[in-house]
PDB file of C-alpha atoms in Angstrom:
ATOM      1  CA  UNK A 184       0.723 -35.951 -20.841  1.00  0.00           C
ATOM      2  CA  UNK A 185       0.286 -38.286 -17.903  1.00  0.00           C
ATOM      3  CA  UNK A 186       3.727 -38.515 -17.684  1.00  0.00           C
ATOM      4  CA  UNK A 187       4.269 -35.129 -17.506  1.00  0.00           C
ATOM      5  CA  UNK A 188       1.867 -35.079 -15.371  1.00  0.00           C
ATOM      6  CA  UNK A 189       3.048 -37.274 -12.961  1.00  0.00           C
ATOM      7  CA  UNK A 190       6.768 -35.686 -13.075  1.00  0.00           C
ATOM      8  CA  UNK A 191       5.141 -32.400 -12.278  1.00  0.00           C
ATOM      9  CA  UNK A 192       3.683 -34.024  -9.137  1.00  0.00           C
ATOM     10  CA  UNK A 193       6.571 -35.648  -8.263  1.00  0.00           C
ATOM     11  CA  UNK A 194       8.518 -32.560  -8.075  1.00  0.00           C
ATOM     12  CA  UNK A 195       6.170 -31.129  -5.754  1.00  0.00           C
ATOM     13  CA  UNK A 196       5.025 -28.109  -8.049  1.00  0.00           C
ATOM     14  CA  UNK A 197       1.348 -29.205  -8.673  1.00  0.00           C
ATOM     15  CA  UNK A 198      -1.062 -29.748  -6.229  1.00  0.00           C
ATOM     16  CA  UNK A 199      -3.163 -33.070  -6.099  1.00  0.00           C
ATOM     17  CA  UNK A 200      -6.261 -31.928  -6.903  1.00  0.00           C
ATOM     18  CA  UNK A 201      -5.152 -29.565 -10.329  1.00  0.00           C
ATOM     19  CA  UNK A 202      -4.611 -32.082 -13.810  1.00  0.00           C
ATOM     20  CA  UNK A 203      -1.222 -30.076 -14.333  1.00  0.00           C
ATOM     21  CA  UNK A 204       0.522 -26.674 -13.537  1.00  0.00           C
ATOM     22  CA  UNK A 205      -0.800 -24.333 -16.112  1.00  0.00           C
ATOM     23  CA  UNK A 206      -4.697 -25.502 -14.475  1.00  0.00           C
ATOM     24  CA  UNK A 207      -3.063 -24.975 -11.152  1.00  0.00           C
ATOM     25  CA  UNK A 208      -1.790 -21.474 -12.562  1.00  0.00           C
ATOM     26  CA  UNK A 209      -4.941 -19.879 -13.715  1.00  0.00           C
ATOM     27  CA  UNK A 210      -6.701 -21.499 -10.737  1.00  0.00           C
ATOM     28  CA  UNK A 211      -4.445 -19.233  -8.483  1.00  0.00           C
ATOM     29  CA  UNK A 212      -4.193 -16.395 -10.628  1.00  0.00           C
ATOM     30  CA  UNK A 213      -8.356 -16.129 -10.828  1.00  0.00           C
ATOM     31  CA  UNK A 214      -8.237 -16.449  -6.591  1.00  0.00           C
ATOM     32  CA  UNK A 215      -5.766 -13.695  -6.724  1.00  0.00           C
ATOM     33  CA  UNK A 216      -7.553 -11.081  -8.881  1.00  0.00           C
ATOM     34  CA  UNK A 217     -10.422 -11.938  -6.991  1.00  0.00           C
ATOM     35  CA  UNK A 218      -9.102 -10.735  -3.844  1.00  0.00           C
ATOM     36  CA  UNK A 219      -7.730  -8.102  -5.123  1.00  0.00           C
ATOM     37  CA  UNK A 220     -11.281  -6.834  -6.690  1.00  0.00           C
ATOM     38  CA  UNK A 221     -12.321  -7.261  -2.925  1.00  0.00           C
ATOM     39  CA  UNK A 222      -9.576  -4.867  -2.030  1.00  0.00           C
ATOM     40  CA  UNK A 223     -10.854  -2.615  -4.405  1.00  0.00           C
ATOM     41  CA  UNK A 224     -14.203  -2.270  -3.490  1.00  0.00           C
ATOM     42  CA  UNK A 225     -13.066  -1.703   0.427  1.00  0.00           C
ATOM     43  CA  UNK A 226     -11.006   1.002  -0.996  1.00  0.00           C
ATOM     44  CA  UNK A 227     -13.380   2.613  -2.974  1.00  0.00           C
ATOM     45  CA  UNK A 228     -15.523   3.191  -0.161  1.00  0.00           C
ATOM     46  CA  UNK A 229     -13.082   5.191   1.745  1.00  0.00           C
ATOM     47  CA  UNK A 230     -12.427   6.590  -1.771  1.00  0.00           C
ATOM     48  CA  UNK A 231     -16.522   7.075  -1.979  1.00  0.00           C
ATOM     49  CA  UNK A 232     -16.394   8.862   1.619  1.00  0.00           C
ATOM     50  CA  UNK A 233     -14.371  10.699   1.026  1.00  0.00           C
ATOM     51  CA  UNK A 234     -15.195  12.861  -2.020  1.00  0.00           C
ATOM     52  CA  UNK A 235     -18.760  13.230  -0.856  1.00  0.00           C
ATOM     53  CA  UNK A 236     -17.643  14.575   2.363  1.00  0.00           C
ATOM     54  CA  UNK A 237     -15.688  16.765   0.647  1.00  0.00           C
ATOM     55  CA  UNK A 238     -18.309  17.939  -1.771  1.00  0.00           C
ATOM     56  CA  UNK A 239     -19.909  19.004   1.644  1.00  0.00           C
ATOM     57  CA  UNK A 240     -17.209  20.809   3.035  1.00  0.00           C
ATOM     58  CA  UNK A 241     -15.035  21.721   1.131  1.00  0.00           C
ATOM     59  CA  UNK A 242     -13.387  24.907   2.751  1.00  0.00           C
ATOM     60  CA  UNK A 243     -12.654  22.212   5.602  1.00  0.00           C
ATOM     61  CA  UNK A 244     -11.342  19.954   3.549  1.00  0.00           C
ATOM     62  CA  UNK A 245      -9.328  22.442   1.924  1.00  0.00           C
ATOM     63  CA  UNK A 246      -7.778  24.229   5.493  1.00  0.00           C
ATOM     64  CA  UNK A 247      -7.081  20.440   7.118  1.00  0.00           C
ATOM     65  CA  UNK A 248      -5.063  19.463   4.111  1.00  0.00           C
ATOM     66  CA  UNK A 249      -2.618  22.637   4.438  1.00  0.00           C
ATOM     67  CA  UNK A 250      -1.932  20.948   7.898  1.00  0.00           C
ATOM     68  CA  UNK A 251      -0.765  17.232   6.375  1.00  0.00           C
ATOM     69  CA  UNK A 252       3.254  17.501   5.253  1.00  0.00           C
ATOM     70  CA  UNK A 253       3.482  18.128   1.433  1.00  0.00           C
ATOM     71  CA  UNK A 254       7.365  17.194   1.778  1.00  0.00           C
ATOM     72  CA  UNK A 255       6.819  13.820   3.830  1.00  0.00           C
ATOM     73  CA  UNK A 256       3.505  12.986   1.599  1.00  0.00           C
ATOM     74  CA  UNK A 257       6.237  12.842  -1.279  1.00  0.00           C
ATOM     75  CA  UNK A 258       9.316  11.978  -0.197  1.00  0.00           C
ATOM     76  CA  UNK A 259       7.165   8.465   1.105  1.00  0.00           C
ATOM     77  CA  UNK A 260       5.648   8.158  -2.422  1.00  0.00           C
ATOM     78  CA  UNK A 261       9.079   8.210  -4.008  1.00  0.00           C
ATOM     79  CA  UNK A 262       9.983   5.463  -1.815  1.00  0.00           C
ATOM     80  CA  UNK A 263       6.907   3.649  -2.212  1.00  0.00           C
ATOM     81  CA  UNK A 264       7.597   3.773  -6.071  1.00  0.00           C
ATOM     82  CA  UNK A 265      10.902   2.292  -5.476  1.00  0.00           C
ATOM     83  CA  UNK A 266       9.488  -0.764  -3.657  1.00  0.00           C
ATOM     84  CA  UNK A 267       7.320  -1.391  -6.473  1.00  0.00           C
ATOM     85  CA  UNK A 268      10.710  -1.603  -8.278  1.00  0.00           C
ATOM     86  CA  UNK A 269      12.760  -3.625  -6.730  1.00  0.00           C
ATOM     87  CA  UNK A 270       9.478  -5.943  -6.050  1.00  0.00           C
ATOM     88  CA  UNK A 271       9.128  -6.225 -10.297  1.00  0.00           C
ATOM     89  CA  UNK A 272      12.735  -7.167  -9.930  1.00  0.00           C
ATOM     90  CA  UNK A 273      12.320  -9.722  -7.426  1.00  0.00           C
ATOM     91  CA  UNK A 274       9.285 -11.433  -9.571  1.00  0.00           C
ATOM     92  CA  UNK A 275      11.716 -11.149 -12.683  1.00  0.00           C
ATOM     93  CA  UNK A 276      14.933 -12.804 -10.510  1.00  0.00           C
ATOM     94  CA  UNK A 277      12.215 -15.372  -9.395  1.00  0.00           C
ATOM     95  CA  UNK A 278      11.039 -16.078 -12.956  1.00  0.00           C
ATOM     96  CA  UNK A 279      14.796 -16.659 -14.405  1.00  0.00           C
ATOM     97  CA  UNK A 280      15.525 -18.524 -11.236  1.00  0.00           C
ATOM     98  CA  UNK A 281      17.913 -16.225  -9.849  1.00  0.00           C
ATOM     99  CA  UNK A 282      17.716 -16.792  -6.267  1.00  0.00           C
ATOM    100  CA  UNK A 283      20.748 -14.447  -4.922  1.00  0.00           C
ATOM    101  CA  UNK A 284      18.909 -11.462  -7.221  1.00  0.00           C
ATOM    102  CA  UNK A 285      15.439 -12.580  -6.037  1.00  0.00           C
ATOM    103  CA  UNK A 286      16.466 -12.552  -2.252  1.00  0.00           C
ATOM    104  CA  UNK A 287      18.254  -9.035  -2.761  1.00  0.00           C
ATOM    105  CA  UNK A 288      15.525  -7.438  -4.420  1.00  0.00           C
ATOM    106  CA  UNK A 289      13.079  -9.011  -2.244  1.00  0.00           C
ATOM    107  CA  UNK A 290      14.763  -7.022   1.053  1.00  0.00           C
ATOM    108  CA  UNK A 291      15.249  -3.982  -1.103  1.00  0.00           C
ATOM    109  CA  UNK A 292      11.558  -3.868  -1.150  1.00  0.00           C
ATOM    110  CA  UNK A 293      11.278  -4.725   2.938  1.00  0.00           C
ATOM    111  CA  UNK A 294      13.670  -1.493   3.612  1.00  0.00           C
ATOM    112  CA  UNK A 295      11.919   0.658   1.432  1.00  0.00           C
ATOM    113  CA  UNK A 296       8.384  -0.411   2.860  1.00  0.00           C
ATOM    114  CA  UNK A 297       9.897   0.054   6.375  1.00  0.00           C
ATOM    115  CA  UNK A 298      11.429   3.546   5.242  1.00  0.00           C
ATOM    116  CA  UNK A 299       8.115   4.029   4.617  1.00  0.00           C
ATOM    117  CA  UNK A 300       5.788   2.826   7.833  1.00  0.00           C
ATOM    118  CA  UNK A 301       8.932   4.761   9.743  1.00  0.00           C
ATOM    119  CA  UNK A 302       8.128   8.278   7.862  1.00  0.00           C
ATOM    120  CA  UNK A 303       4.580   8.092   8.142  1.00  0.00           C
ATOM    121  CA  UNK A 304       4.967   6.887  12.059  1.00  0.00           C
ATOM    122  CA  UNK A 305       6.605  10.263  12.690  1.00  0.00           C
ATOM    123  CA  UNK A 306       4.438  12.143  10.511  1.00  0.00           C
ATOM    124  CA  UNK A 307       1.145  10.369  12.926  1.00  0.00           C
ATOM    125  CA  UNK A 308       3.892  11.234  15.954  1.00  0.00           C
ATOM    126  CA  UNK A 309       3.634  15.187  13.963  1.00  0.00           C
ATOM    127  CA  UNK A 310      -0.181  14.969  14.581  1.00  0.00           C
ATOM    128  CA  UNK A 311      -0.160  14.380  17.875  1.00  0.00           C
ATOM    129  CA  UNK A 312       1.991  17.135  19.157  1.00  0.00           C
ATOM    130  CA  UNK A 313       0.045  19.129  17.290  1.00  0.00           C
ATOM    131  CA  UNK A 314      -3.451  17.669  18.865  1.00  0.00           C
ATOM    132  CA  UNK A 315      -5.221  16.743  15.629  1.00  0.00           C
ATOM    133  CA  UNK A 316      -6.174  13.287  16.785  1.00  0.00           C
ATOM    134  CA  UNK A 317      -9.691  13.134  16.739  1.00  0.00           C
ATOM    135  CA  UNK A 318     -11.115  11.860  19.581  1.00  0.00           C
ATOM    136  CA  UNK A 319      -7.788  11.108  21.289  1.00  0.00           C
ATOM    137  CA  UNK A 320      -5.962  14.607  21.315  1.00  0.00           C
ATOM    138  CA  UNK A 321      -7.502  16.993  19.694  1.00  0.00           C
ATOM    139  CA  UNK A 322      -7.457  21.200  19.941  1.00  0.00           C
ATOM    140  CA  UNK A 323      -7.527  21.457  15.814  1.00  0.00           C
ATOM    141  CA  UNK A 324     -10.295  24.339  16.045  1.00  0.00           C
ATOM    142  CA  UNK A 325      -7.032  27.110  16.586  1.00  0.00           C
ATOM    143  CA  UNK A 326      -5.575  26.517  13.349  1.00  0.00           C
ATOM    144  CA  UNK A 327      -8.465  27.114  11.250  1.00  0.00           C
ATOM    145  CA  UNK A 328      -9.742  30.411  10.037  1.00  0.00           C
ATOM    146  CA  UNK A 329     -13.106  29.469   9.281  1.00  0.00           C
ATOM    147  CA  UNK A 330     -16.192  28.616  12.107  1.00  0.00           C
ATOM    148  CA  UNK A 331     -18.340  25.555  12.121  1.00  0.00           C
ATOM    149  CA  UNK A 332     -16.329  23.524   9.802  1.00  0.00           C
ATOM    150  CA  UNK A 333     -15.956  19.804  10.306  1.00  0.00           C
ATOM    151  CA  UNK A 334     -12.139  19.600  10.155  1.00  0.00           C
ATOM    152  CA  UNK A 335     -12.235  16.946  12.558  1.00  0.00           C
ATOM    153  CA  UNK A 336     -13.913  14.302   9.841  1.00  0.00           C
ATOM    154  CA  UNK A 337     -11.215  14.918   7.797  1.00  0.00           C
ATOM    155  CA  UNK A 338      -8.544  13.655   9.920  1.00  0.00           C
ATOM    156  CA  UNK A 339     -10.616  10.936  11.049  1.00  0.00           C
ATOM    157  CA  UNK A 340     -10.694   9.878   6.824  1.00  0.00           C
ATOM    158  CA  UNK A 341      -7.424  10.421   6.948  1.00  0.00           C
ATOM    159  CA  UNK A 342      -6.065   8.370   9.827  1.00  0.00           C
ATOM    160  CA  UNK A 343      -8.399   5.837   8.658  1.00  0.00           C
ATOM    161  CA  UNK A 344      -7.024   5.287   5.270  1.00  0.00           C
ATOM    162  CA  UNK A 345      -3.668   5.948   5.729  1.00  0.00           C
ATOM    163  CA  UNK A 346      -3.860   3.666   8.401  1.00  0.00           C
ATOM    164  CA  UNK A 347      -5.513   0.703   6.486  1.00  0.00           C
ATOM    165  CA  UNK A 348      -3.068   1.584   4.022  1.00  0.00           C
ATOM    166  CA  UNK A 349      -0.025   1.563   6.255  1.00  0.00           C
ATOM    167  CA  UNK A 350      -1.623  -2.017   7.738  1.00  0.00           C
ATOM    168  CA  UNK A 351      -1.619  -3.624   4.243  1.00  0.00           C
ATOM    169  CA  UNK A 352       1.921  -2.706   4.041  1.00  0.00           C
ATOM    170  CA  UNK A 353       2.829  -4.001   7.294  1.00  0.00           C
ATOM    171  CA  UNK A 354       0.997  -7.520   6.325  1.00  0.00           C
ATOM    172  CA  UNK A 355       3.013  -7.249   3.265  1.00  0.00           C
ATOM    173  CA  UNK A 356       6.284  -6.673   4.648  1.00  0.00           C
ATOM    174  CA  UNK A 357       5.841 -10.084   7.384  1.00  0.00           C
ATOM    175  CA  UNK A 358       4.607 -11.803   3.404  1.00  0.00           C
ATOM    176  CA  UNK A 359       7.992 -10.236   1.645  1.00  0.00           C
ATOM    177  CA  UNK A 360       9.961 -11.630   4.953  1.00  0.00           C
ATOM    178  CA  UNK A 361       8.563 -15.395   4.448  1.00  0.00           C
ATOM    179  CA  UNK A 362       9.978 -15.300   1.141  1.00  0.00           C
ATOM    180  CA  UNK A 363      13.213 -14.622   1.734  1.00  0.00           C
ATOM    181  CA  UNK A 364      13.582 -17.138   4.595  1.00  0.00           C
ATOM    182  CA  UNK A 365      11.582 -19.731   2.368  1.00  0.00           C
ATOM    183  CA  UNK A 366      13.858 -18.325  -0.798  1.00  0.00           C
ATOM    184  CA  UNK A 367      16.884 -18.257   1.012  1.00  0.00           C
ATOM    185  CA  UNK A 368      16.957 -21.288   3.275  1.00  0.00           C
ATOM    186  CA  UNK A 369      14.746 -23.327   1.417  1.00  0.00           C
ATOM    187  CA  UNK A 370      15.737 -22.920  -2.687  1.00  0.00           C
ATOM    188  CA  UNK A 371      12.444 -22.387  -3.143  1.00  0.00           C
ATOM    189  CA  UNK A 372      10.500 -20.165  -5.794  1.00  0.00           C
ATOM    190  CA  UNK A 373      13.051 -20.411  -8.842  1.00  0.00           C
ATOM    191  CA  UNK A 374      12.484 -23.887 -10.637  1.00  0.00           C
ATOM    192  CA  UNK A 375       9.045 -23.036 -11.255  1.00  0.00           C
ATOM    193  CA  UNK A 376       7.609 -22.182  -8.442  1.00  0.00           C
ATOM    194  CA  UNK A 377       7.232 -18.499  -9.144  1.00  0.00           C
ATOM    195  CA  UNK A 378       3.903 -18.121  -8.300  1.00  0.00           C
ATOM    196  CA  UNK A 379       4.247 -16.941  -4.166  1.00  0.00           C
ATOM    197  CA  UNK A 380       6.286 -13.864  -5.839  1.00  0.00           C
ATOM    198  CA  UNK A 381       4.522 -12.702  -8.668  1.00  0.00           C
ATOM    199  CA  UNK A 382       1.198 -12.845  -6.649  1.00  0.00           C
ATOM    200  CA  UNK A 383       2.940 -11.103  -3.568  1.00  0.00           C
ATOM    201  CA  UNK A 384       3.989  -8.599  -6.341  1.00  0.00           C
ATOM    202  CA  UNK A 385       0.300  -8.162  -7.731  1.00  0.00           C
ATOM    203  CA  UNK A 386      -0.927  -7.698  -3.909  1.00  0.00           C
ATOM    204  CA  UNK A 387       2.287  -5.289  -3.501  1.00  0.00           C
ATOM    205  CA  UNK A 388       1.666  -2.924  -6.513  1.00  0.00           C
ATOM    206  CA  UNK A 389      -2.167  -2.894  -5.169  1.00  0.00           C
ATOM    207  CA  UNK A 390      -0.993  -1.005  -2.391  1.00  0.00           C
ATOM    208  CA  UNK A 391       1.195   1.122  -4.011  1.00  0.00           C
ATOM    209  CA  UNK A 392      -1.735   1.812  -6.591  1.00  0.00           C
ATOM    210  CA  UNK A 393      -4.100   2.987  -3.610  1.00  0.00           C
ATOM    211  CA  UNK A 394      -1.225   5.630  -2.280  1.00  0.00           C
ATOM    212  CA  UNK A 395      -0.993   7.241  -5.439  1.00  0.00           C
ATOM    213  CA  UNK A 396      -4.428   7.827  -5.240  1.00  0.00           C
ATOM    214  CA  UNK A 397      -4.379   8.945  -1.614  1.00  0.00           C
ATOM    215  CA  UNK A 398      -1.472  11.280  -1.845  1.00  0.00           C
ATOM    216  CA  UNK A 399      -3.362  13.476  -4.138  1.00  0.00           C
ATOM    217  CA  UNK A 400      -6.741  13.224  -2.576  1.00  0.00           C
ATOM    218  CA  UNK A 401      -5.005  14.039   0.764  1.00  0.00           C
ATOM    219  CA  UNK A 402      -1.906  16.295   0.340  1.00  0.00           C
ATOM    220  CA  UNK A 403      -2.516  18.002  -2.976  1.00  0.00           C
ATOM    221  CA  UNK A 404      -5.568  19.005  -4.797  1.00  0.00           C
ATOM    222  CA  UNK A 405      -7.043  20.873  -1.890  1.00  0.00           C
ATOM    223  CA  UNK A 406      -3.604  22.720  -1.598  1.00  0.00           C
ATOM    224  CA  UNK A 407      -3.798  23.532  -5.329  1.00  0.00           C
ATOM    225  CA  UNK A 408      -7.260  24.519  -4.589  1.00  0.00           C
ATOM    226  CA  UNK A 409      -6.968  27.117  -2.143  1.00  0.00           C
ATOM    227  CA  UNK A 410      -3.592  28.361  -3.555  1.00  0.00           C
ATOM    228  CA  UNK A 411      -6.015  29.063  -7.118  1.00  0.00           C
ATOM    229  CA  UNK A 412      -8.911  30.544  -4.859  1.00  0.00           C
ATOM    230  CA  UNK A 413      -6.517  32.980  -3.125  1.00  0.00           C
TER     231      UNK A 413
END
């Protein structure tokens, strides 16, 4: 064991202060889910504010989300489903040490995420020529039917978590583009050494996890809502 110990060192895969890779292992893997159970509970506040809001107003809720893009609220799910893809792929190419696969997977998932920061740019670009930015540029009151509403709040949930959202991706994008360069340049994350992709992959599927929950909450069940009520 000490030897193995000591070989494992030598090769630079276990850090000092762990006895040997499988401690170092399920020392990083119980950081990981940690952080991500942080993620969770920012989430489900927005998530929280959300529904109640809604509860409140609901005819608001249900006029303001006839004015978000069904079409570009799916088309950039489908690709966000497809970087979730090709990032399992990466983690599996990283796993068998296939560094050509892991790189090319890796930068499918980079031009998918971009695909998708570019769609929902023009869809925020959509929202302002129409002047629904709250507090910026906004003249929303001649699109609704109803009075008094509070259409307003629900673009300012909106921006808000779509924007988080789109911000996690863009952090994860600059993570995905480290490890190519370190992947590609380097050798690195195939003898072993997995861990930087499979956790990049858990932190990646996160965020694709909290879209499929927005998409709904913000394009769809209000739709489905008022199209039932009418």
């Amino acid at each position: 064991m000490a030897a193995t110990h000591s070989a494992e060192t030598h090769d630079g895969l276990v850090a000092g202060h762990f006895e040997d890779l499988q401690q170092q292992r399920e020392s990083a893997t119980l950081g990981m889910w940690l952080f991500l159970a942080q993620e969770v509970m920012f989430f489900g506040g927005i998530f929280a504010a959300y529904l109640v809001y809604r509860t409140y107003y609901p005819i608001s809720w249900e006029e303001s989300s006839l004015h978000l893009n069904l079409w570009i609220g799916f088309v950039n799910t489908l690709f966000l489903l497809c970087s979730s893809l090709t990032m399992a792929l990466a983690a599996r190419a990283a796993q068998i040490g296939n560094t050509r696969h892991l790189v090319g997977f890796l930068i499918g998932t980079i031009i998918f995420g971009s695909i998708f920061l570019g769609v929902k740019a023009y869809e925020y670009y959509d929202k302002w020529a129409s002047s629904l930015i709250p507090g910026i540029k906004w003249d929303g009151n001649q699109y609704w039917m109803s009075e008094g509403g509070n259409h307003e709040l629900f673009f300012v949930l909106y921006f808000f978590a779509s924007g988080t959202h789109a911000l996690h991706m863009v952090i994860g994008i600059g993570i995905l583009a480290w490890l190519v360069w370190a992947a590609w340049r380097q050798g690195r994350f195939v003898k072993g050494d997995y861990l930087p992709v499979e956790f990049t992959g858990f932190y990646w599927h996160f965020v694709d996890i909290v879209w499929v929950f927005l998409f709904p909450l913000l394009y769809l069940i209000d739709r489905f809502v008022t199209v039932g009520g009418h």
